[in-house]
Tab-separated table of C-alpha atoms and ligand atoms in Angstrom:
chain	number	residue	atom	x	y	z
A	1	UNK	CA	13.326	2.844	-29.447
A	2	UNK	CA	14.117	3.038	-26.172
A	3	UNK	CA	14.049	-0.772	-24.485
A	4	UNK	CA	12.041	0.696	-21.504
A	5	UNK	CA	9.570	2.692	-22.921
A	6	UNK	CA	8.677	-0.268	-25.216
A	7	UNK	CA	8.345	-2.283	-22.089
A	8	UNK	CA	5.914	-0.127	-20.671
A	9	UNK	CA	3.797	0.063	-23.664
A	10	UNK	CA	3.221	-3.599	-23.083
A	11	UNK	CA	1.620	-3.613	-19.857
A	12	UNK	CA	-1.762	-4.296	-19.112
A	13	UNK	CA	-3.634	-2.012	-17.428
A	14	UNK	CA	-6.093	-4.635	-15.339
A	15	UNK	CA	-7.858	-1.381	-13.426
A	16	UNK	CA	-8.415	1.359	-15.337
A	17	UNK	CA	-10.224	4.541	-13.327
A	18	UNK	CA	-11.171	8.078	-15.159
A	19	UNK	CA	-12.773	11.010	-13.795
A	20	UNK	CA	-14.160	8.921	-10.549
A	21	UNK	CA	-16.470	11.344	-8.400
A	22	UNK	CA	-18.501	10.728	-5.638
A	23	UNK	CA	-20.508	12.992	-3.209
A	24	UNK	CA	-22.016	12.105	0.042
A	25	UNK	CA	-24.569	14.691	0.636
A	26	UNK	CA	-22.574	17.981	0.433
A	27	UNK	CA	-19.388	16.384	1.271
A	28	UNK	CA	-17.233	15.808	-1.880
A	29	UNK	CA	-15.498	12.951	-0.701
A	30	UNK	CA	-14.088	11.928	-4.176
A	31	UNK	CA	-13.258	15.055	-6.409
A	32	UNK	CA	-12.437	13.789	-10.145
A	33	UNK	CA	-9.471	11.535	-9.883
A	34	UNK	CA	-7.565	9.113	-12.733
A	35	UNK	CA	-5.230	6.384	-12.139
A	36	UNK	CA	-4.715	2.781	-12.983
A	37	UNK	CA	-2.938	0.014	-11.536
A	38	UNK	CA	-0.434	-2.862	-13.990
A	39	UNK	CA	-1.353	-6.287	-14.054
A	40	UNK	CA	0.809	-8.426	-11.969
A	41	UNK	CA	1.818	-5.433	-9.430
A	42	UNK	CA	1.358	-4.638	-5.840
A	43	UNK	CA	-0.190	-1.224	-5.841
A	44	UNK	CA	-0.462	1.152	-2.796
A	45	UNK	CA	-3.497	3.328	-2.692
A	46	UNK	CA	-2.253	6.039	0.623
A	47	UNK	CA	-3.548	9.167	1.632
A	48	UNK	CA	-4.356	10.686	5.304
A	49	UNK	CA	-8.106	10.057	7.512
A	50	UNK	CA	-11.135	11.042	5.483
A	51	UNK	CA	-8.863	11.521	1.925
A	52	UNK	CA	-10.994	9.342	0.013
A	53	UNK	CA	-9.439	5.950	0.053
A	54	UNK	CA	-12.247	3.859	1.057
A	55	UNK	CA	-14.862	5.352	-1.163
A	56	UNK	CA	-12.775	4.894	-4.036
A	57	UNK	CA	-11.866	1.233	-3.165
A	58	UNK	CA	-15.697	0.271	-2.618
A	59	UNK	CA	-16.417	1.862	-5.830
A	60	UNK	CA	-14.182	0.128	-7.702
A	61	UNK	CA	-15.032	-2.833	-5.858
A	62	UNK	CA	-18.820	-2.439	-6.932
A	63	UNK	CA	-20.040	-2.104	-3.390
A	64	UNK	CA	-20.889	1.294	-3.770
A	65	UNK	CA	-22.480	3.852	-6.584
A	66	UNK	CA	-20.383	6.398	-8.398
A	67	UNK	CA	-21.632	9.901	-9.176
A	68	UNK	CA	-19.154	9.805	-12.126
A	69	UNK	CA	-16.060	8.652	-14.483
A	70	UNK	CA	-15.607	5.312	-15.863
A	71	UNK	CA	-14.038	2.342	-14.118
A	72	UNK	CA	-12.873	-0.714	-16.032
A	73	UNK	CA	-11.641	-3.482	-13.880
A	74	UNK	CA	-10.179	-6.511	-16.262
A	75	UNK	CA	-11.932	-5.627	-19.341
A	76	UNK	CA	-15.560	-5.324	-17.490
A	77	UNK	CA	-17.307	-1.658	-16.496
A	78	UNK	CA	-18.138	-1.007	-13.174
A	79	UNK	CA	-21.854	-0.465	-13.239
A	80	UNK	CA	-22.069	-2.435	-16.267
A	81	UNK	CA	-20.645	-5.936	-16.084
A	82	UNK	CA	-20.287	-5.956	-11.953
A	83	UNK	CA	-21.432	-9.687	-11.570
A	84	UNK	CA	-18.088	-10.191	-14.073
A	85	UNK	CA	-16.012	-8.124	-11.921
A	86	UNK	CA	-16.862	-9.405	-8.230
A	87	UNK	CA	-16.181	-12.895	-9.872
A	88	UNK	CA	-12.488	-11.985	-10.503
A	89	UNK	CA	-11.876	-9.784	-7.669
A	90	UNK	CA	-11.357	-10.959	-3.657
A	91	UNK	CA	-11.519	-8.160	-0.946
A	92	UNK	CA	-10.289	-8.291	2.436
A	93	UNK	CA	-12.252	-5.250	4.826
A	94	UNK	CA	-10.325	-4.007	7.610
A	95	UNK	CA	-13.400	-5.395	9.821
A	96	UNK	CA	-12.930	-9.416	9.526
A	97	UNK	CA	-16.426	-10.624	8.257
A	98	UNK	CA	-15.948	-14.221	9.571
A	99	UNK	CA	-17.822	-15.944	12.152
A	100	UNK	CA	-16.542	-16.394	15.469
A	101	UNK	CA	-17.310	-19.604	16.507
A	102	UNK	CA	-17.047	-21.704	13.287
A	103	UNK	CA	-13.992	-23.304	12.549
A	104	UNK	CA	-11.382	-21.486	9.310
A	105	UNK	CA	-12.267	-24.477	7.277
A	106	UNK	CA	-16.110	-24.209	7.950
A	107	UNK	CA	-15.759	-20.145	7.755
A	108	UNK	CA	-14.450	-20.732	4.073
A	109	UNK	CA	-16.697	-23.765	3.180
A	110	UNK	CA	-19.600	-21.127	4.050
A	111	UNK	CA	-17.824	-18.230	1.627
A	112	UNK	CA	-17.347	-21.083	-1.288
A	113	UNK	CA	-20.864	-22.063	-1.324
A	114	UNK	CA	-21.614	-18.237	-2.634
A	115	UNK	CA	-19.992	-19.285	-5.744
A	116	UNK	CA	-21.352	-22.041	-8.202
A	117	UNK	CA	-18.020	-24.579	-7.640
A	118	UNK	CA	-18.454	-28.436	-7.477
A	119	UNK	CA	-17.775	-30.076	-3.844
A	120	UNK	CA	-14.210	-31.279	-4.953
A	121	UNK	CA	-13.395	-28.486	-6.607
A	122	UNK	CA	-14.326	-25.783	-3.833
A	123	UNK	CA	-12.425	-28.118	-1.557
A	124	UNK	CA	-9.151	-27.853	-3.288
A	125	UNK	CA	-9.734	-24.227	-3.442
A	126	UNK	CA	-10.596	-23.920	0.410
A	127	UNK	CA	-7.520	-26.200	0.817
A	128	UNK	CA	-4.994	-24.235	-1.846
A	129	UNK	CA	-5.945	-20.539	-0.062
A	130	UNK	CA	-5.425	-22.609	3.194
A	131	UNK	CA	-1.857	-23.254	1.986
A	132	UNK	CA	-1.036	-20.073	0.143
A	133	UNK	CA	-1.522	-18.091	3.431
A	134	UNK	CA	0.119	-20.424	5.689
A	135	UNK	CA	-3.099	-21.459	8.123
A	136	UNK	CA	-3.722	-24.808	7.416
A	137	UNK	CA	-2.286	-26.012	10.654
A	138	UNK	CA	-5.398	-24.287	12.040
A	139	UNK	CA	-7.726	-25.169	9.900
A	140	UNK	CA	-9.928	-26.834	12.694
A	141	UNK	CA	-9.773	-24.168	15.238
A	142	UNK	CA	-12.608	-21.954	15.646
A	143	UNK	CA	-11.842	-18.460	13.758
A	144	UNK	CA	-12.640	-16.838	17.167
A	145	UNK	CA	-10.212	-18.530	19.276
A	146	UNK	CA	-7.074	-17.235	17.121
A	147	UNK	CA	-4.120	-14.620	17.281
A	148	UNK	CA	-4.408	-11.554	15.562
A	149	UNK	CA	-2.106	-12.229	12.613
A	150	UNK	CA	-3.555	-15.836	12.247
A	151	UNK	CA	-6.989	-14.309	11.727
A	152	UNK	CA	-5.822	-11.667	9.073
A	153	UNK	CA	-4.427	-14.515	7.112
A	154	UNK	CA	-7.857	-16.580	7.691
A	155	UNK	CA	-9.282	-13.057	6.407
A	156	UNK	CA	-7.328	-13.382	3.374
A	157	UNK	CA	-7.964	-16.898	2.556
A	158	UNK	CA	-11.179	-16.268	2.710
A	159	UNK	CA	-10.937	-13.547	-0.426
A	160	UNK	CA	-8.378	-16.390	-2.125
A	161	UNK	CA	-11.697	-19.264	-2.474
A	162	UNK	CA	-12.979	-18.028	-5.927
A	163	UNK	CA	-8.831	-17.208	-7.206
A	164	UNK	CA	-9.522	-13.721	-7.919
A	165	UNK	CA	-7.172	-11.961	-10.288
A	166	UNK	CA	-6.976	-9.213	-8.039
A	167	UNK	CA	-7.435	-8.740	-4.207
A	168	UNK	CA	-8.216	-5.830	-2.439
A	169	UNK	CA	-6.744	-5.674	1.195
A	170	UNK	CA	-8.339	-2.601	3.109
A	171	UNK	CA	-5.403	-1.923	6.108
A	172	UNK	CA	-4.385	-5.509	6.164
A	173	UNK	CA	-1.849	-5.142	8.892
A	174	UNK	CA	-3.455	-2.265	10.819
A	175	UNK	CA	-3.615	-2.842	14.791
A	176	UNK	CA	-0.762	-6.215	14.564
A	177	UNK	CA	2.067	-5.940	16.926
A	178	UNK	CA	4.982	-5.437	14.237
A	179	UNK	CA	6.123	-9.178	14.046
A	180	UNK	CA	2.830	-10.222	12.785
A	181	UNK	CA	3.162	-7.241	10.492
A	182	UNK	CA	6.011	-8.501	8.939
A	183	UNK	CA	4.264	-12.299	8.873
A	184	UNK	CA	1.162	-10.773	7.211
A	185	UNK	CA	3.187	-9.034	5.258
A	186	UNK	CA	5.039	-12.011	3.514
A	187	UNK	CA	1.458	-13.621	2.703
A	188	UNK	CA	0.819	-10.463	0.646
A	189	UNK	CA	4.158	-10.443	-0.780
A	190	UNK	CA	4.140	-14.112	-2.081
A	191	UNK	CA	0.583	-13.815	-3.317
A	192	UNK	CA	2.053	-10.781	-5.759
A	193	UNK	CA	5.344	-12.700	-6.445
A	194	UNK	CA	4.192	-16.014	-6.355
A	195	UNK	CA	1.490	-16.191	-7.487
A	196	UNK	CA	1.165	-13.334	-10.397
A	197	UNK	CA	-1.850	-11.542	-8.826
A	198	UNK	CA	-2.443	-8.320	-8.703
A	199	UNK	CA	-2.750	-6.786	-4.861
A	200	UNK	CA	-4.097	-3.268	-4.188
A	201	UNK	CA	-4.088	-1.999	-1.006
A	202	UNK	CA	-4.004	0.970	1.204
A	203	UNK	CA	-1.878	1.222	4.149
A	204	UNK	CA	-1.055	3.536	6.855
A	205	UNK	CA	2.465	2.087	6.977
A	206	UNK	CA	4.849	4.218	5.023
A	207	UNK	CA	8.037	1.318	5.217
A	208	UNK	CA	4.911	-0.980	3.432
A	209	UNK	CA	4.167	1.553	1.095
A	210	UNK	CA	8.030	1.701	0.185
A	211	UNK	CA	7.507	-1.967	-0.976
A	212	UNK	CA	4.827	-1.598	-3.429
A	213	UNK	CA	5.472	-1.746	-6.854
A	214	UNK	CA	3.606	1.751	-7.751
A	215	UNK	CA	2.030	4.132	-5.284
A	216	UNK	CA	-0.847	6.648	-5.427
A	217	UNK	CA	-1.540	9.303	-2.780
A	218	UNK	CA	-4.959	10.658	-2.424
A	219	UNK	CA	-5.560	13.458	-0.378
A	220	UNK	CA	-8.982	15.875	-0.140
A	221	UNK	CA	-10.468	13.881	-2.528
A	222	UNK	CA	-8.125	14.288	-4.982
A	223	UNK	CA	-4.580	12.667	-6.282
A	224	UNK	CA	-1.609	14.388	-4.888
A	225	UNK	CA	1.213	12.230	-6.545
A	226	UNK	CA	1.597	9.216	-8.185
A	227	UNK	CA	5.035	7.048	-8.740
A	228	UNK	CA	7.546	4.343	-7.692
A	229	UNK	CA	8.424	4.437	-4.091
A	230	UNK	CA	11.593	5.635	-5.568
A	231	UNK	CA	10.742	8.457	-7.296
A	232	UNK	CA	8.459	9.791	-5.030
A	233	UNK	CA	11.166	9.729	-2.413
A	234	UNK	CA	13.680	11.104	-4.704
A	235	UNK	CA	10.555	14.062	-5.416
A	236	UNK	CA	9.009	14.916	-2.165
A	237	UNK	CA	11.453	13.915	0.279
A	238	UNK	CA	15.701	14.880	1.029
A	239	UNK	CA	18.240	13.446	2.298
A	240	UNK	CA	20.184	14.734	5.251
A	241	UNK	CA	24.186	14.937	6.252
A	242	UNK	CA	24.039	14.393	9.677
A	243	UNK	CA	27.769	15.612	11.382
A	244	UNK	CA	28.875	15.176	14.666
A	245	UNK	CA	31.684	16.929	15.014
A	246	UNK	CA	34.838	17.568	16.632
A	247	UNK	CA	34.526	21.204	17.472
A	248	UNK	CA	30.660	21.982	17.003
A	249	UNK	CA	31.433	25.994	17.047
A	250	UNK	CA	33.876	25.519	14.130
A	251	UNK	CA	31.743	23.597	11.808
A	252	UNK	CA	28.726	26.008	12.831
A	253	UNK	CA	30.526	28.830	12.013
A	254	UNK	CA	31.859	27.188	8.558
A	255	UNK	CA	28.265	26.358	7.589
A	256	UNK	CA	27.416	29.797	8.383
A	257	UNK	CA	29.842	31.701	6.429
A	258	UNK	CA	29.394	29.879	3.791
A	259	UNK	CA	25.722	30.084	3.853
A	260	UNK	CA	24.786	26.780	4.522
A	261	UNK	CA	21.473	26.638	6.079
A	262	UNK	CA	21.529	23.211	9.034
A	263	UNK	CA	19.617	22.134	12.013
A	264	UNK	CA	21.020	20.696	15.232
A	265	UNK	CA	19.552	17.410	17.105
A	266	UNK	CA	21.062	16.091	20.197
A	267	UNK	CA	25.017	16.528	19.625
A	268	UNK	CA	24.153	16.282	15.787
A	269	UNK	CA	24.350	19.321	13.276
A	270	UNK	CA	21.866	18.336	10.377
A	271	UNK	CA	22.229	19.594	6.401
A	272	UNK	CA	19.383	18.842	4.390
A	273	UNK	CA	20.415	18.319	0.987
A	274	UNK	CA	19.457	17.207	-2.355
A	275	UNK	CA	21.122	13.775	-3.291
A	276	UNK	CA	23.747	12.308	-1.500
A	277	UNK	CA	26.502	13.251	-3.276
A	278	UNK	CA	25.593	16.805	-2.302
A	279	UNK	CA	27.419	15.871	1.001
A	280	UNK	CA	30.640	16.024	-0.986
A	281	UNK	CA	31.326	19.675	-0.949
A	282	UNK	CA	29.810	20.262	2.499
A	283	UNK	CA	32.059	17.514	3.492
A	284	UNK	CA	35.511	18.876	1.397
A	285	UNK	CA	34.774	22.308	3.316
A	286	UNK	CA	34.291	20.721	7.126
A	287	UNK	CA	37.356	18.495	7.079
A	288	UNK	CA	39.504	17.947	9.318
A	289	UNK	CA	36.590	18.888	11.923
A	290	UNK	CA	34.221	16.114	12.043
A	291	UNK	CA	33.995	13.337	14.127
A	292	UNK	CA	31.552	11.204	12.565
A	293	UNK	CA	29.118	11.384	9.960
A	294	UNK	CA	26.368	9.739	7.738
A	295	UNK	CA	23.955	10.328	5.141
A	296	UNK	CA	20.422	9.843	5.586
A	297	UNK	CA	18.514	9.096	2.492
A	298	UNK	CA	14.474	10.477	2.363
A	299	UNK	CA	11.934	7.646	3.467
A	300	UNK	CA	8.419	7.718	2.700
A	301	UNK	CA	7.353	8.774	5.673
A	302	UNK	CA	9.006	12.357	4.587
A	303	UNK	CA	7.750	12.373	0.993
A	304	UNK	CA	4.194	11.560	2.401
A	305	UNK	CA	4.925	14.568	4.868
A	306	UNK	CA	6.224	16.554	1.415
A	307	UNK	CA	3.480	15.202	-0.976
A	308	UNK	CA	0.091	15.879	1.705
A	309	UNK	CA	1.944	18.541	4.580
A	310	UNK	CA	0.119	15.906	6.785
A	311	UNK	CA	1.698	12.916	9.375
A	312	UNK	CA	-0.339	9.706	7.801
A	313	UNK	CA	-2.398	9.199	10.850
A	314	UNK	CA	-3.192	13.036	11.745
B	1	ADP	P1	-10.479	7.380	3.800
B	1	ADP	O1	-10.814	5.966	3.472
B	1	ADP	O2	-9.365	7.932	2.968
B	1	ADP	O3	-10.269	7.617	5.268
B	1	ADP	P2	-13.226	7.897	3.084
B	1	ADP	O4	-13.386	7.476	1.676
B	1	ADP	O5	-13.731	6.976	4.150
B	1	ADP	O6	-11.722	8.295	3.365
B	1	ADP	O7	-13.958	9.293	3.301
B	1	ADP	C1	-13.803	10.407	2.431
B	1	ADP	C2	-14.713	11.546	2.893
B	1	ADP	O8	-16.072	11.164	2.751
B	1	ADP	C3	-14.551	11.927	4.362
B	1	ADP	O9	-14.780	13.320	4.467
B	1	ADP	C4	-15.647	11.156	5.054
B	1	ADP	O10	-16.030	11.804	6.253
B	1	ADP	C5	-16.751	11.175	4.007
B	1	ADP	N1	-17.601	9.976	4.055
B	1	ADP	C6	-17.185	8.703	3.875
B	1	ADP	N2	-18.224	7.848	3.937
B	1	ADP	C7	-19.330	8.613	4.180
B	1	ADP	C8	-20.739	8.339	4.342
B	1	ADP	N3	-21.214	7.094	4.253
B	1	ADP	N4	-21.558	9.370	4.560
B	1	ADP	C9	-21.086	10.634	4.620
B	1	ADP	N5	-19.788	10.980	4.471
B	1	ADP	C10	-18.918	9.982	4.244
């Protein structure tokens, strides 16, 4: 049997979601969509304004009803067993939900006392999500008093107190200049390759996206694609031959007679094309008449554009 395959036959499916509906009033905001996300794996749920990410998320989440489908998150069924499921799962919201003008360590000592932990132990806990995202230098500074990217990870520790199995992150790194981005970032990273949990998250950055494990695209209400960063890109996106050459009427006229179809930018002439080493022939037939070239392989921005016809933020 084929080593692969077997492989995947032996993953655990920790969220499990079939035929998930749900209808606000008239508005059919979530149409009848299956997926499920791997154990272990940072997922990316993506889809434009309005697709349906945020309904799905709270409903899996148990913070909102479903009108249908079955949800199984880690063995328990949402509706069912949801005191099970909000004890194994930690959710960051794109709105912080901590106070202001307590202190990260007394934000988190208020979360922990939610949950039925003895004093030592729900210090250690405040003290170990302290350390996982990287904020315990600031432990005694008041939570409103901090930068933006020090108060996503104080967001984030605060979902880490009860060690969920999986976290939910809402938009973690939405409105952070790009540095803190990347800073944020890491914490997610390391929480998925460090420390084995499972991360699902939606994001309106497409070179995030292109890091997750498994993606999903939503869009209308209902699943558009599903797949690796890689295959999706190799699916809904191309890559381009961009030429700048030596005598620009030349290669346009080559192209032309010979039917292939190109684009110019700037002092560029542009040949989409399938997979890279489509450039070969294109680039056998222009010799001797280009300057400089490169090939540009498809990014998820252009597969999101291929998979939904829409720019993420339209
Ligand atoms: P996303 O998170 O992908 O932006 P949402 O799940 O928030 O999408 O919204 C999906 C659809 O449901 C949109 O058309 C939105 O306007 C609608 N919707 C979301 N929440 C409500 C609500 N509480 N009442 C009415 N309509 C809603």
């Amino acid at each position: 049997m084929n080593p692969f395959w077997n492989g995947r036959q032996n993953m655990e499916k920790i969220i499990e979601v079939h035929g998930l509906k749900k209808n606000y009033g008239s508005v059919q905001a979530v149409k009848g969509i299956d997926f499920y996300v791997e154990a272990g794996k940072l997922f990316a749920f993506l889809g434009p304004n309005g697709a349906g990410k945020s309904t799905t998320i709270n409903i899996v989440c148990t913070l909102l009803t479903k009108d249908a489908g079955t949800i199984i998150v880690d063995g328990h069924e949402v509706d069912k067993d949801d005191g099970k499921i909000r004890e194994e799962i930690g959710i960051v919201f794109q709105e912080s939900v901590l106070d202001p003008l307590l202190t990260v360590r007394e934000n988190l000592q208020t979360r922990g006392s939610f949950y039925p932990m003895e004093k030592n132990t729900l210090e250690a806990a405040i003290e170990s999500a302290m350390r996982t995202t990287d904020i315990l230098n600031i432990a005694n500074r008041r939570f409103g008093t901090l930068s933006g990217g020090q108060r996503r990870r104080a967001d984030i520790a605060r979902a880490l107190v009860n060690h969920p199995k999986i976290l939910f992150l809402d938009e973690p790194t939405t409105g952070l200049d790009p540095q803190t981005r990347k800073n944020v970032w890491k914490t997610i990273e390391g929480l998925q390759k460090e420390h084995g949990m499972t991360v699902f998250l939606t994001t309106h950055y497409m070179e995030e996206a292109a890091m997750a494990d498994y993606v999903v695209v939503i869009d209308d209400g209902l699943i558009a694609a599903k797949g690796t960063p890689a295959e999706l890109k190799e699916k809904y996106s191309t890559d381009s031959l961009q030429i700048k050459p030596i005598d620009a009427d030349a290669v346009r006229n080559l192209l032309k007679t010979n039917g292939i179809a190109f684009r110019e930018a700037s002092d560029l002439l542009i040949v989409d094309i399938g997979r890279t080493v489509d450039a070969l022939p294109i680039l056998r037939l222009l010799e001797g008449n280009i300057g400089s070239l490169q090939v540009l392989n498809g990014t998820m921005d252009d597969a999101f554009i291929g998979i939904t016809g829409k720019e993420i933020r339209e």
